[in-house]
Amino acid sequence: MNSFTKKNTKSTAPARGSNPDRRQVKKKESTLDPRLFVKKAQPSGQEGFRTEKRFSELGLSSKLLQNIEGKGYQTLTTIQEQSIEPLLNGRDVLAISKTGSGKTAAFLIPIIEHALKDPRNYTALVVTPTRELALQIEEEFKSLSAGMGLYSATFIGGTNINSDLPKLARKLQVIVGTPGRLLDLSDRKNLDLRKVNTLVLDEFDRMLDMGFVLDVNKLVNRIGTRDQTLLFSATLEPGQKKLIDGLLSNPVEVKVSTGATTNENIEQQTIRVPEGQDKFEVLADLFANPEMEKVILFTETKRLADRLAKKLIQAGIKAGQIHGDKSQNFRNRMIEEFKNGEIRVLVATDVAARGIDVADVSHVINYQLPMTMDAYIHRIGRTGRAGKVGHAITFVN
Ligand code: ADP
Ligand code: MG
Protein backbone atom coordinates (compact mmCIF):
# COMPACT_ATOMS: atom_id res chain seq x y z
CA MET A 1 0.00 0.00 0.00
CA ASN A 2 1.52 3.32 -0.96
CA SER A 3 1.40 6.29 1.31
CA PHE A 4 -1.36 7.96 -0.67
CA THR A 5 -3.83 5.11 -0.20
CA LYS A 6 -2.93 4.86 3.40
CA LYS A 7 -3.66 8.48 4.02
CA ASN A 8 -6.85 8.28 2.04
CA THR A 9 -8.12 5.29 3.96
CA LYS A 10 -7.43 7.04 7.20
CA SER A 11 -9.34 10.19 6.39
CA THR A 12 -12.44 8.48 5.03
CA ALA A 13 -12.72 5.63 7.51
CA PRO A 14 -12.18 6.84 11.04
CA ALA A 15 -11.49 4.24 13.68
CA ARG A 16 -14.53 2.65 15.24
CA GLY A 17 -15.83 4.69 18.12
CA SER A 18 -14.09 7.84 17.01
CA ASN A 19 -16.21 10.93 17.34
CA PRO A 20 -17.31 12.46 14.03
CA ASP A 21 -17.06 15.97 15.54
CA ARG A 22 -13.38 15.54 15.87
CA ARG A 23 -12.90 15.19 12.11
CA GLN A 24 -14.73 18.41 11.46
CA VAL A 25 -12.60 20.63 13.64
CA LYS A 26 -9.30 18.98 12.88
CA LYS A 27 -7.87 20.70 9.86
CA LYS A 28 -9.72 23.99 9.72
CA GLU A 29 -7.76 27.15 10.35
CA SER A 30 -9.33 30.40 11.40
CA THR A 31 -9.14 33.12 8.79
CA LEU A 32 -10.09 35.93 11.17
CA ASP A 33 -7.86 39.01 11.29
CA PRO A 34 -6.00 39.08 14.64
CA ARG A 35 -6.37 42.85 14.73
CA LEU A 36 -10.03 42.30 15.53
CA PHE A 37 -9.08 40.99 18.94
CA VAL A 38 -7.35 44.06 20.33
CA LYS A 39 -9.60 46.58 21.97
CA LYS A 40 -9.29 48.83 24.96
CA ALA A 41 -12.28 48.46 27.19
CA GLN A 42 -14.50 51.48 27.31
CA PRO A 43 -16.26 50.38 30.41
CA SER A 44 -19.69 51.85 30.75
CA GLY A 45 -19.87 49.64 33.84
CA GLN A 46 -23.12 49.53 35.72
CA GLU A 47 -24.22 52.63 33.87
CA GLY A 48 -24.35 50.89 30.50
CA PHE A 49 -25.82 47.80 32.08
CA ARG A 50 -28.72 49.23 34.03
CA THR A 51 -31.44 51.74 33.38
CA GLU A 52 -33.17 53.99 35.90
CA LYS A 53 -36.39 52.04 35.69
CA ARG A 54 -37.28 50.06 38.78
CA PHE A 55 -38.95 46.66 38.78
CA SER A 56 -41.61 48.07 41.09
CA GLU A 57 -42.86 50.22 38.19
CA LEU A 58 -43.83 47.18 36.11
CA GLY A 59 -46.96 46.25 38.01
CA LEU A 60 -45.71 42.71 38.64
CA SER A 61 -47.22 40.31 41.16
CA SER A 62 -45.92 41.18 44.60
CA LYS A 63 -44.29 37.81 45.22
CA LEU A 64 -42.41 38.02 41.94
CA LEU A 65 -41.26 41.53 42.71
CA GLN A 66 -40.08 40.36 46.09
CA ASN A 67 -38.04 37.53 44.53
CA ILE A 68 -36.52 39.87 41.95
CA GLU A 69 -35.45 42.30 44.65
CA GLY A 70 -34.26 39.39 46.76
CA LYS A 71 -31.79 38.58 43.99
CA GLY A 72 -30.41 42.08 44.28
CA TYR A 73 -31.89 43.33 41.01
CA GLN A 74 -33.00 46.92 41.59
CA THR A 75 -33.38 48.54 38.21
CA LEU A 76 -33.96 46.91 34.84
CA THR A 77 -31.18 46.34 32.33
CA THR A 78 -31.71 47.93 28.92
CA ILE A 79 -32.89 44.72 27.30
CA GLN A 80 -35.25 44.09 30.20
CA GLU A 81 -36.66 47.59 29.95
CA GLN A 82 -37.35 47.15 26.25
CA SER A 83 -38.64 43.59 26.13
CA ILE A 84 -40.53 42.87 29.36
CA GLU A 85 -43.49 45.12 28.59
CA PRO A 86 -44.20 43.80 25.09
CA LEU A 87 -43.78 40.27 26.44
CA LEU A 88 -46.25 40.93 29.25
CA ASN A 89 -48.61 42.15 26.53
CA GLY A 90 -48.33 38.83 24.75
CA ARG A 91 -46.22 39.95 21.81
CA ASP A 92 -43.62 37.87 19.97
CA VAL A 93 -40.15 39.30 20.49
CA LEU A 94 -36.84 39.15 18.66
CA ALA A 95 -34.22 40.42 21.12
CA ILE A 96 -30.57 41.15 20.49
CA SER A 97 -28.46 42.38 23.37
CA LYS A 98 -24.87 41.93 24.44
CA THR A 99 -23.47 39.05 26.44
CA GLY A 100 -24.15 39.37 30.16
CA SER A 101 -26.89 41.98 29.79
CA GLY A 102 -29.67 40.12 31.61
CA LYS A 103 -31.56 38.41 28.80
CA THR A 104 -32.58 35.42 30.95
CA ALA A 105 -34.65 37.47 33.39
CA ALA A 106 -35.99 39.46 30.44
CA PHE A 107 -37.84 36.37 29.21
CA LEU A 108 -38.40 34.60 32.54
CA ILE A 109 -40.16 37.47 34.32
CA PRO A 110 -43.01 37.73 31.77
CA ILE A 111 -43.23 33.92 31.64
CA ILE A 112 -43.73 33.79 35.41
CA GLU A 113 -46.34 36.51 35.24
CA HIS A 114 -48.27 34.60 32.52
CA ALA A 115 -47.92 31.34 34.46
CA LEU A 116 -49.34 32.92 37.61
CA LYS A 117 -52.43 34.08 35.72
CA ASP A 118 -53.35 30.56 34.62
CA PRO A 119 -50.99 27.96 36.10
CA ARG A 120 -53.10 24.97 35.07
CA ASN A 121 -53.16 25.84 31.41
CA TYR A 122 -49.80 27.50 30.89
CA THR A 123 -46.56 25.96 29.70
CA ALA A 124 -43.44 27.69 28.48
CA LEU A 125 -40.72 25.73 26.69
CA VAL A 126 -37.20 27.15 26.74
CA VAL A 127 -34.82 25.49 24.28
CA THR A 128 -31.05 25.93 24.57
CA PRO A 129 -27.99 24.66 22.70
CA THR A 130 -26.19 23.26 25.74
CA ARG A 131 -27.10 21.25 28.80
CA GLU A 132 -25.32 23.57 31.20
CA LEU A 133 -27.26 26.54 29.89
CA ALA A 134 -30.54 24.66 30.30
CA LEU A 135 -29.73 23.85 33.92
CA GLN A 136 -28.71 27.41 34.60
CA ILE A 137 -31.95 28.82 33.18
CA GLU A 138 -34.04 26.48 35.30
CA GLU A 139 -32.06 27.59 38.34
CA GLU A 140 -32.83 31.23 37.58
CA PHE A 141 -36.49 30.35 37.07
CA LYS A 142 -36.58 28.62 40.44
CA SER A 143 -35.11 31.58 42.25
CA LEU A 144 -37.44 34.04 40.53
CA SER A 145 -40.54 31.90 41.11
CA ALA A 146 -39.82 30.63 44.63
CA GLY A 147 -42.90 30.26 46.79
CA MET A 148 -45.42 30.60 43.97
CA GLY A 149 -46.38 26.98 43.45
CA LEU A 150 -45.02 26.96 39.91
CA TYR A 151 -43.13 23.93 38.68
CA SER A 152 -40.29 23.41 36.25
CA ALA A 153 -38.04 20.65 34.93
CA THR A 154 -34.97 20.37 32.73
CA PHE A 155 -34.64 17.67 30.10
CA ILE A 156 -31.16 17.23 28.63
CA GLY A 157 -29.02 14.60 27.00
CA GLY A 158 -26.37 12.67 28.91
CA THR A 159 -28.83 11.65 31.60
CA ASN A 160 -30.99 8.55 31.95
CA ILE A 161 -34.24 9.27 30.15
CA ASN A 162 -36.15 7.16 32.68
CA SER A 163 -35.28 9.66 35.36
CA ASP A 164 -37.15 12.29 33.33
CA LEU A 165 -40.46 10.45 33.56
CA PRO A 166 -41.35 11.17 37.19
CA LYS A 167 -40.78 14.87 36.55
CA LEU A 168 -43.43 14.73 33.83
CA ALA A 169 -46.03 13.34 36.18
CA ARG A 170 -47.08 16.79 37.35
CA LYS A 171 -48.15 19.90 35.51
CA LEU A 172 -45.04 21.92 34.62
CA GLN A 173 -45.28 25.64 33.90
CA VAL A 174 -41.72 25.83 32.62
CA ILE A 175 -39.83 23.17 30.70
CA VAL A 176 -36.21 23.78 29.79
CA GLY A 177 -34.17 21.50 27.56
CA THR A 178 -31.91 20.66 24.69
CA PRO A 179 -33.56 19.66 21.40
CA GLY A 180 -32.50 16.00 21.21
CA ARG A 181 -33.88 15.00 24.59
CA LEU A 182 -37.06 17.00 24.14
CA LEU A 183 -37.70 15.21 20.84
CA ASP A 184 -36.97 11.82 22.41
CA LEU A 185 -39.52 12.47 25.14
CA SER A 186 -42.01 13.63 22.55
CA ASP A 187 -41.34 10.53 20.38
CA ARG A 188 -42.05 8.38 23.40
CA LYS A 189 -45.29 10.30 24.00
CA ASN A 190 -44.14 11.31 27.45
CA LEU A 191 -44.07 14.97 26.57
CA ASP A 192 -46.98 16.60 24.78
CA LEU A 193 -45.53 19.54 22.92
CA ARG A 194 -48.94 20.72 21.71
CA LYS A 195 -49.55 22.15 25.16
CA VAL A 196 -46.76 24.71 24.85
CA ASN A 197 -48.05 28.30 24.97
CA THR A 198 -44.74 30.14 24.94
CA LEU A 199 -41.68 29.00 23.02
CA VAL A 200 -38.29 30.53 23.79
CA LEU A 201 -35.19 29.87 21.72
CA ASP A 202 -32.31 31.17 23.80
CA GLU A 203 -29.10 31.67 21.79
CA PHE A 204 -31.47 31.44 18.84
CA ASP A 205 -28.87 32.04 16.11
CA ARG A 206 -27.13 28.90 17.32
CA MET A 207 -30.43 27.02 17.51
CA LEU A 208 -31.16 27.95 13.88
CA ASP A 209 -27.75 27.05 12.46
CA MET A 210 -26.99 23.82 10.64
CA GLY A 211 -26.28 21.76 13.75
CA PHE A 212 -29.69 22.29 15.31
CA VAL A 213 -32.17 23.62 12.78
CA LEU A 214 -33.66 20.26 11.77
CA ASP A 215 -34.39 19.33 15.37
CA VAL A 216 -35.71 22.79 16.15
CA ASN A 217 -38.02 22.66 13.14
CA LYS A 218 -39.35 19.32 14.32
CA LEU A 219 -40.02 20.74 17.77
CA VAL A 220 -41.72 23.80 16.32
CA ASN A 221 -43.94 21.67 14.09
CA ARG A 222 -44.99 19.47 16.98
CA ILE A 223 -45.81 22.51 19.11
CA GLY A 224 -47.96 23.91 16.33
CA THR A 225 -49.95 27.03 17.15
CA ARG A 226 -48.78 28.87 20.22
CA ASP A 227 -49.40 32.21 21.91
CA GLN A 228 -45.87 33.57 21.92
CA THR A 229 -42.45 32.96 20.43
CA LEU A 230 -39.33 34.59 21.89
CA LEU A 231 -35.92 34.66 20.28
CA PHE A 232 -32.95 35.90 22.34
CA SER A 233 -29.24 36.19 21.55
CA ALA A 234 -26.21 38.47 21.54
CA THR A 235 -25.55 37.78 17.88
CA LEU A 236 -27.60 37.79 14.73
CA GLU A 237 -26.99 35.78 11.58
CA PRO A 238 -28.19 37.74 8.51
CA GLY A 239 -28.75 34.52 6.55
CA GLN A 240 -31.37 33.37 9.04
CA LYS A 241 -33.89 36.10 8.29
CA LYS A 242 -36.32 33.76 6.52
CA LEU A 243 -36.20 31.19 9.30
CA ILE A 244 -36.80 33.90 11.89
CA ASP A 245 -39.72 35.37 9.96
CA GLY A 246 -41.23 31.90 9.77
CA LEU A 247 -41.14 31.54 13.54
CA LEU A 248 -42.43 34.94 14.62
CA SER A 249 -45.78 36.55 14.14
CA ASN A 250 -45.92 40.36 14.10
CA PRO A 251 -42.92 40.58 16.44
CA VAL A 252 -41.47 43.48 18.36
CA GLU A 253 -37.80 43.70 17.45
CA VAL A 254 -35.63 44.84 20.32
CA LYS A 255 -32.06 45.43 19.27
CA VAL A 256 -29.95 46.88 22.05
CA SER A 257 -26.83 46.05 20.02
CA THR A 258 -26.14 45.32 16.38
CA GLY A 259 -25.44 41.67 17.03
CA ALA A 260 -21.90 41.98 15.67
CA THR A 261 -20.10 43.66 18.53
CA THR A 262 -18.32 42.62 21.68
CA ASN A 263 -19.31 43.90 25.10
CA GLU A 264 -17.56 47.23 25.73
CA ASN A 265 -16.77 46.20 29.30
CA ILE A 266 -14.21 43.69 28.04
CA GLU A 267 -10.58 44.71 27.62
CA GLN A 268 -9.23 42.76 24.65
CA GLN A 269 -5.62 42.00 23.79
CA THR A 270 -3.60 39.52 21.73
CA ILE A 271 -0.38 37.72 22.52
CA ARG A 272 1.80 36.80 19.58
CA VAL A 273 3.60 33.51 19.91
CA PRO A 274 6.04 33.13 17.02
CA GLU A 275 6.51 29.73 15.42
CA GLY A 276 8.98 27.71 17.47
CA GLN A 277 8.28 29.36 20.79
CA ASP A 278 6.58 27.21 23.42
CA LYS A 279 3.01 28.43 23.59
CA PHE A 280 2.21 26.52 26.75
CA GLU A 281 5.08 28.19 28.55
CA VAL A 282 3.72 31.60 27.58
CA LEU A 283 0.33 30.51 28.86
CA ALA A 284 1.64 29.13 32.14
CA ASP A 285 3.64 32.32 32.74
CA LEU A 286 0.45 34.35 32.57
CA PHE A 287 -0.73 32.69 35.75
CA ALA A 288 2.04 34.36 37.74
CA ASN A 289 -0.34 37.33 37.67
CA PRO A 290 -2.69 36.97 40.65
CA GLU A 291 -5.33 38.99 38.80
CA MET A 292 -5.86 35.94 36.60
CA GLU A 293 -8.17 34.65 39.22
CA LYS A 294 -10.98 32.87 37.40
CA VAL A 295 -10.10 31.97 33.86
CA ILE A 296 -11.86 30.18 31.02
CA LEU A 297 -9.38 28.89 28.47
CA PHE A 298 -10.93 28.02 25.10
CA THR A 299 -9.48 25.50 22.67
CA GLU A 300 -10.76 24.26 19.32
CA THR A 301 -10.61 20.57 20.17
CA LYS A 302 -11.59 18.30 23.03
CA ARG A 303 -8.26 16.56 22.91
CA LEU A 304 -6.33 19.77 23.35
CA ALA A 305 -8.65 20.75 26.21
CA ASP A 306 -7.74 17.50 28.00
CA ARG A 307 -4.06 17.97 27.30
CA LEU A 308 -3.94 21.58 28.49
CA ALA A 309 -5.86 20.82 31.68
CA LYS A 310 -3.40 18.07 32.44
CA LYS A 311 -0.35 20.24 31.74
CA LEU A 312 -1.72 23.11 33.83
CA ILE A 313 -2.25 20.78 36.77
CA GLN A 314 1.30 19.48 36.34
CA ALA A 315 2.47 23.10 36.41
CA GLY A 316 0.73 23.56 39.76
CA ILE A 317 -2.23 25.52 38.42
CA LYS A 318 -5.63 24.20 39.50
CA ALA A 319 -7.50 23.37 36.31
CA GLY A 320 -10.38 21.28 35.02
CA GLN A 321 -11.95 20.74 31.64
CA ILE A 322 -15.36 20.69 30.05
CA HIS A 323 -16.23 19.33 26.61
CA GLY A 324 -18.61 17.07 24.77
CA ASP A 325 -16.78 13.81 25.43
CA LYS A 326 -17.11 14.12 29.19
CA SER A 327 -20.01 12.63 31.13
CA GLN A 328 -22.70 15.00 32.31
CA ASN A 329 -21.77 14.30 35.92
CA PHE A 330 -18.21 15.30 35.22
CA ARG A 331 -19.31 18.44 33.36
CA ASN A 332 -21.59 19.51 36.20
CA ARG A 333 -18.86 18.91 38.75
CA MET A 334 -16.35 21.01 36.78
CA ILE A 335 -18.75 23.95 36.49
CA GLU A 336 -19.45 23.68 40.21
CA GLU A 337 -15.75 23.59 41.14
CA PHE A 338 -15.07 26.50 38.83
CA LYS A 339 -17.91 28.50 40.36
CA ASN A 340 -16.80 27.96 43.92
CA GLY A 341 -13.15 28.58 43.16
CA GLU A 342 -11.79 25.06 43.66
CA ILE A 343 -10.32 25.30 40.19
CA ARG A 344 -8.78 28.45 38.79
CA VAL A 345 -8.86 27.56 35.11
CA LEU A 346 -11.68 25.91 33.21
CA VAL A 347 -10.37 24.60 29.91
CA ALA A 348 -13.28 24.41 27.51
CA THR A 349 -14.43 23.86 23.96
CA ASP A 350 -17.23 25.98 22.53
CA VAL A 351 -19.66 23.90 24.58
CA ALA A 352 -19.05 26.55 27.26
CA ALA A 353 -19.03 29.53 24.89
CA ARG A 354 -22.69 30.44 25.09
CA GLY A 355 -24.90 31.55 27.90
CA ILE A 356 -22.87 30.29 30.83
CA ASP A 357 -23.00 32.85 33.64
CA VAL A 358 -20.31 32.34 36.25
CA ALA A 359 -19.85 35.37 38.48
CA ASP A 360 -16.54 37.19 38.28
CA VAL A 361 -14.76 35.33 35.52
CA SER A 362 -11.68 37.58 35.38
CA HIS A 363 -10.23 36.44 32.05
CA VAL A 364 -11.15 34.54 28.93
CA ILE A 365 -8.20 33.18 26.98
CA ASN A 366 -8.40 31.91 23.41
CA TYR A 367 -5.53 29.46 23.07
CA GLN A 368 -6.26 29.38 19.35
CA LEU A 369 -8.09 31.82 17.11
CA PRO A 370 -11.80 31.05 17.10
CA MET A 371 -13.31 30.10 13.75
CA THR A 372 -15.87 32.88 13.56
CA MET A 373 -16.44 36.34 14.96
CA ASP A 374 -19.64 35.11 16.59
CA ALA A 375 -17.74 32.38 18.41
CA TYR A 376 -15.31 35.05 19.61
CA ILE A 377 -18.09 37.37 20.84
CA HIS A 378 -19.76 34.61 22.85
CA ARG A 379 -16.55 33.15 24.27
CA ILE A 380 -15.20 36.42 25.60
CA GLY A 381 -18.71 37.26 26.76
CA ARG A 382 -18.19 34.85 29.67
CA THR A 383 -16.33 37.74 31.33
CA GLY A 384 -17.33 41.39 31.77
CA ARG A 385 -20.88 40.40 32.72
CA ALA A 386 -23.54 42.35 34.59
CA GLY A 387 -21.71 45.65 34.17
CA LYS A 388 -18.34 44.41 35.44
CA VAL A 389 -15.04 44.84 33.61
CA GLY A 390 -13.47 41.73 32.10
CA HIS A 391 -10.38 40.74 30.12
CA ALA A 392 -9.89 38.70 26.97
CA ILE A 393 -6.56 37.43 25.71
CA THR A 394 -6.20 35.77 22.31
CA PHE A 395 -3.10 33.90 21.19
CA VAL A 396 -2.06 34.60 17.60
CA ASN A 397 0.88 33.31 15.56
P1 ADP B 1 -27.29 37.26 29.08
O1 ADP B 1 -28.27 36.17 28.90
O2 ADP B 1 -27.72 38.56 28.49
O3 ADP B 1 -25.90 36.89 28.66
P2 ADP B 1 -27.77 36.76 31.91
O4 ADP B 1 -29.23 36.68 31.83
O5 ADP B 1 -27.01 35.48 32.04
O6 ADP B 1 -27.19 37.58 30.65
O7 ADP B 1 -27.41 37.77 33.09
C1 ADP B 1 -26.09 38.16 33.38
C2 ADP B 1 -25.95 38.46 34.86
O8 ADP B 1 -26.66 39.65 35.18
C3 ADP B 1 -26.53 37.37 35.73
O9 ADP B 1 -25.61 37.07 36.76
C4 ADP B 1 -27.80 37.97 36.29
O10 ADP B 1 -28.08 37.48 37.57
C5 ADP B 1 -27.48 39.45 36.33
N1 ADP B 1 -28.67 40.33 36.18
C6 ADP B 1 -29.70 40.17 35.32
N2 ADP B 1 -30.59 41.19 35.40
C7 ADP B 1 -30.12 42.02 36.36
C8 ADP B 1 -30.59 43.27 36.93
N3 ADP B 1 -31.71 43.84 36.51
N4 ADP B 1 -29.82 43.85 37.88
C9 ADP B 1 -28.67 43.26 38.30
N5 ADP B 1 -28.18 42.10 37.82
C10 ADP B 1 -28.88 41.48 36.86
MG1 MG C 1 -28.20 34.30 28.05
PDB file of N, CA and C and ligand atoms in Angstrom, residues 100 103-104 107 133 136-137 202-203 355 385, ligand 2:
ATOM      1  N   GLY A 100     -24.136  38.945  28.760  1.00  0.00           N
ATOM      2  CA  GLY A 100     -24.150  39.368  30.160  1.00  0.00           C
ATOM      3  C   GLY A 100     -25.058  40.532  30.458  1.00  0.00           C
ATOM      4  N   LYS A 103     -30.502  38.889  29.685  1.00  0.00           N
ATOM      5  CA  LYS A 103     -31.562  38.406  28.798  1.00  0.00           C
ATOM      6  C   LYS A 103     -32.424  37.328  29.471  1.00  0.00           C
ATOM      7  N   THR A 104     -31.819  36.520  30.337  1.00  0.00           N
ATOM      8  CA  THR A 104     -32.582  35.424  30.953  1.00  0.00           C
ATOM      9  C   THR A 104     -33.784  35.950  31.733  1.00  0.00           C
ATOM     10  N   PHE A 107     -36.746  37.256  29.667  1.00  0.00           N
ATOM     11  CA  PHE A 107     -37.836  36.370  29.205  1.00  0.00           C
ATOM     12  C   PHE A 107     -38.510  35.614  30.346  1.00  0.00           C
ATOM     13  N   LEU A 133     -26.428  25.344  29.992  1.00  0.00           N
ATOM     14  CA  LEU A 133     -27.259  26.540  29.891  1.00  0.00           C
ATOM     15  C   LEU A 133     -28.696  26.231  30.309  1.00  0.00           C
ATOM     16  N   GLN A 136     -28.857  26.079  34.028  1.00  0.00           N
ATOM     17  CA  GLN A 136     -28.706  27.413  34.604  1.00  0.00           C
ATOM     18  C   GLN A 136     -30.008  28.223  34.495  1.00  0.00           C
ATOM     19  N   ILE A 137     -30.697  28.077  33.367  1.00  0.00           N
ATOM     20  CA  ILE A 137     -31.948  28.818  33.181  1.00  0.00           C
ATOM     21  C   ILE A 137     -33.011  28.313  34.156  1.00  0.00           C
ATOM     22  N   ASP A 202     -33.408  30.354  23.288  1.00  0.00           N
ATOM     23  CA  ASP A 202     -32.310  31.168  23.798  1.00  0.00           C
ATOM     24  C   ASP A 202     -31.100  30.849  22.921  1.00  0.00           C
ATOM     25  N   GLU A 203     -30.223  31.841  22.721  1.00  0.00           N
ATOM     26  CA  GLU A 203     -29.095  31.671  21.787  1.00  0.00           C
ATOM     27  C   GLU A 203     -29.656  31.234  20.433  1.00  0.00           C
ATOM     28  N   GLY A 355     -23.903  31.507  26.837  1.00  0.00           N
ATOM     29  CA  GLY A 355     -24.903  31.549  27.896  1.00  0.00           C
ATOM     30  C   GLY A 355     -24.404  31.373  29.316  1.00  0.00           C
ATOM     31  N   ARG A 385     -19.418  40.542  32.675  1.00  0.00           N
ATOM     32  CA  ARG A 385     -20.876  40.401  32.720  1.00  0.00           C
ATOM     33  C   ARG A 385     -21.498  41.290  33.788  1.00  0.00           C
TER      34      ARG A 385
HETATM   35 MG    MG B   2     -28.201  34.297  28.049  1.00  0.00          MG
END
